[in-house]
Phi, psi and omega in degrees: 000291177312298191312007190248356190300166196223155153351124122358161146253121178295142175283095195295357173270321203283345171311307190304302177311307190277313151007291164307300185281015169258346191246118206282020171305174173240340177295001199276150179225122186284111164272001204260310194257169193238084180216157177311122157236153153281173174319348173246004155105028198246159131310078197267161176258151206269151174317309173293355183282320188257013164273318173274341117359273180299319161335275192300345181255335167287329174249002179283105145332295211243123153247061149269152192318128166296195165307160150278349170267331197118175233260120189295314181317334179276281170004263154319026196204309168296334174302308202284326145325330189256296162289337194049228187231047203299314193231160196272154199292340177284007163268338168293151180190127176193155186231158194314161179216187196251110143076177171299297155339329184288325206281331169266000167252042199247331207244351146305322165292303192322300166327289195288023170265272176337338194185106175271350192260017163296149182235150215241115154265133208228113156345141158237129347281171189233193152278136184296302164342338187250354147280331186290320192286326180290327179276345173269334175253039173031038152276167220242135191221154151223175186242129174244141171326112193242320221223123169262117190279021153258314164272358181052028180226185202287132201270081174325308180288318173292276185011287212279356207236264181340323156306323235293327174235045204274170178203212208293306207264015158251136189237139217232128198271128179250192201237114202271347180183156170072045198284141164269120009225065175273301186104332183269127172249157161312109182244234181308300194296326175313302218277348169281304189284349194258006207271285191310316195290334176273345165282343200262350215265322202068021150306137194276109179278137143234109173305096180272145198197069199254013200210053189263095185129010169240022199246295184224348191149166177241017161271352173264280208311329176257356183304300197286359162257355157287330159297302211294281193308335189250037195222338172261123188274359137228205193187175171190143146207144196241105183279114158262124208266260260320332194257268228300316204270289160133344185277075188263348154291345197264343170072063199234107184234186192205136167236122239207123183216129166294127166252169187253352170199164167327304200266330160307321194301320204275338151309325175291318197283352164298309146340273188330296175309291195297350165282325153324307174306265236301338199291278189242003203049301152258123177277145184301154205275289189347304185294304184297319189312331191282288205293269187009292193275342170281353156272000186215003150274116185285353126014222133351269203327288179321311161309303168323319214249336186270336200265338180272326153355297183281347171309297223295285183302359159276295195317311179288357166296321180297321194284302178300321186301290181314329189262323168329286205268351141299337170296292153345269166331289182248040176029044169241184166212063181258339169277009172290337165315324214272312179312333206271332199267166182229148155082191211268007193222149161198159179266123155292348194060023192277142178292178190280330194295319181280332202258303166313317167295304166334304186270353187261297227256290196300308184127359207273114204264143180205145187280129181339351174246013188056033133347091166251160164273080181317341176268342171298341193288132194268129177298338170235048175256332249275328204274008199282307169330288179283272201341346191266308183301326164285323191293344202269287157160345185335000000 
C-alpha cells in the first residue's frame, strides 16, 4: 500500500529555510520566513506572555479536558478582540482551532457540511496554504484578482469584475489587515463596497485575520472586519495568536462565526463541537489559556499592547528605511510601495533569475515570489541591502 505513495510537493519556503541554515556565511541574510524577528535575528517571546506563563503554572490545578469547542475564557476574549462590539454577542459562536490553519480548515469543513456545491474564492496572490488546504480536502477553489503588479497596490477593479456574479453558494476568503504576501491592503471604502456586494449577492466572506496589531494598531486593523460583520448577515473568521502574540509552536488559533439568527449559531455550534471530536477532539489548552489570561488582565493585557506596538513600529521604520534607501540607489520612487504596504510582508517584484543571484552572490535569501519579510531586514544593512538589489537588475 505505502509504496504506491508518489513525492510529496515540496515546500518552498521550508526548502529555503534549509537552504539558509547550510550557508555558512556569516553576512546572509533571511527575507523568506515567516515569522517575526527582532534586530538580533530572534524570534521573542512578549514579556506578558511568560508572566502569564508563570501565572498559570502557580495556579493550575488540572490538566483535565477543557470544552470540545475550547477553552471558553479564550474564546470569549478573540470575539471581542477581533469584533469589539460590531455584532450582538448572541449571533455569535465559536471554536478553538490548532493555529491559524486549523481554524480555516475547521471552518472550510463548516461550509462544505453545510452546502457541499460551495465554492471557494482565493486572492491572487495569496498564502499558499489556503488553496493546499482546499485541494487536500478536495474542495473547488478560484482565483480572483487582488495585486496589480504594476502599482504594486491592490487591483480594485479586477477584484469587483471577477467577483462580479458570485452568489449563495460562494465563499470568498479575504485578508482582514496585512495581506500576505503583498502587503497591500484593502481600504475603508474598498471594505464598504464588498461589504454591500455580499449582502446583496448573499455570498460568505471569511476572514483569515493573522496579523491583526502588526498593520496600524489593532483596533485599525479589525476595522474593515467589523464593517464587513455589521453590514453581512453571516461572516467566518479564521484568528490567529502566532505573530501578534508571539507564540508560534503553541498553534493557538479561533474559528469564529456570525449566524443571521439565534437559532443558526446554535446549529453551527454544534457543526463546530462535532468537527473538533472528530479533527482532534480536544484542543490543547496551554496557549489559549496564556492569550486568555493576557487579554483580561489589565496588566498583562497592557504589557502586551506596548510591546506589540514597538514590533508594529520597528517594522514601518524597517519599511520607510528601505523604500529611503532604494529611492537613493536609484533615483525613483518606484520603491515607494514598501512605506504604503502594512504588516510583515511585501513583493518585490524580482524575477526567479535576480533572486537566485541575491542568493549565489549575496547571500540574500528571499522567496520565490519575491516575498521579503520586512522584520528580517537588517536595520543597519539597509543601504548594503538596496545596492545588492539594484545591482541584482530588481
Amino acid at each position: 500500500m505505502l509504496q504506491s505513495l508518489g513525492p510529496a510537493r515540496e515546500d518552498k519556503i521550508i526548502a529555503l529555510m534549509q537552504a539558509f541554515r547550510a550557508d555558512p556565511r556569516t553576512d546572509k541574510v533571511d527575507l523568506g520566513v515567516g515569522v517575526y524577528k527582532d534586530a538580533s535575528g530572534n524570534t521573542p517571546i512578549f514579556a506578558a506572555v511568560k508572566q502569564a506563563e508563570e501565572q498559570l503554572w502557580q495556579e493550575q490545578g488540572t490538566k483535565g479536558y477543557t470544552a470540545l469547542l475550547g477553552n471558553a475564557d479564550y474564546i470569549a476574549a478573540m470575539q471581542a478582540l477581533t469584533l469589539g462590539d460590531a455584532v450582538p454577542a448572541e449571533r455569535l459562536t465559536a471554536a478553538q482551532a490548532v493555529g491559524g490553519t486549523g481554524a480555516l480548515r475547521t471552518l472550510f469543513q463548516l461550509v462544505l457540511s453545510a452546502d457541499p456545491e460551495a465554492r471557494f474564492w482565493i486572492s491572487d496572490p495569496s498564502w499558499p496554504n489556503h488553496a493546499a488546504i482546499l485541494e487536500a480536502m478536495g474542495a473547488p477553489w478560484q482565483s480572483y484578482r487582488y495585486f496589480d503588479r504594476t502599482t504594486r497596490m491592490v487591483d480594485v477593479e479586477g477584484m469587483h469584475a471577477d467577483l462580479a456574479d458570485i452568489g449563495p453558494h460562494d465563499v470568498v476568503v479575504l485578508h482582514g489587515c496585512c495581506h500576505n504576501p503583498t502587503g497591500a491592503n484593502l481600504t475603508a471604502a474598498d471594505w464598504a463596497a464588498l461589504t454591500a456586494h455580499f449582502a446583496a449577492t448573499g455570498a460568505t466572506p471569511l476572514i483569515d485575520i493573522a496579523y491583526q496589531g502588526f498593520g496600524d494598531g489593532l483596533e485599525e486593523d479589525a476595522a474593515g472586519l467589523r464593517t464587513m460583520a455589521a453590514g453581512v448577515p453571516q461572516l467566518l473568521i479564521a484568528a490567529s495568536c502566532s505573530k501578534n502574540f508571539g507564540v508560534y509552536r503553541d498553534r493557538v488559533g479561533c474559528a469564529i462565526v456570525l449566524a443571521e439568527t439565534q437559532a443558526i449559531r446554535d446549529r453551527v455550534a454544534g457543526a463546530l463541537t462535532a468537527i473538533n471530536r472528530t479533527y482532534f477532539s480536544f484542543t490543547p489548552d496551554h496557549g489559549a489559556a496564556v492569550v486568555a489570561k493576557v487579554l483580561t488582565d489589565p496588566a498583562l493585557r497592557q504589557s502586551w499592547e506596548t510591546e506589540l506596538k514597538a514590533m508594529r513600529t520597528r517594522m514601518l521604520a524597517l519599511r520607510e528605511g528601505l523604500a529611503d534607501a532604494l529611492r537613493r540607489e536609484t533615483n525613483s520612487d518606484r520603491f515607494d510601495f514598501l512605506a504604503a504596504h502594512r504588516g510583515m510582508f511585501s513583493l518585490l517584484g524580482a524575477t526567479p533569475e535576480q533572486l537566485a543571484e541575491l542568493k549565489e552572490r549575496d547571500g540574500i535569501y528571499i522567496v520565490g515570489d519575491s516575498r521579503v519579510n520586512v522584520a528580517g531586514l537588517p536595520e543597519d544593512g539597509l543601504p548594503a541591502l538596496a545596492r545588492a538589489l539594484v545591482s541584482a537588475g530588481v
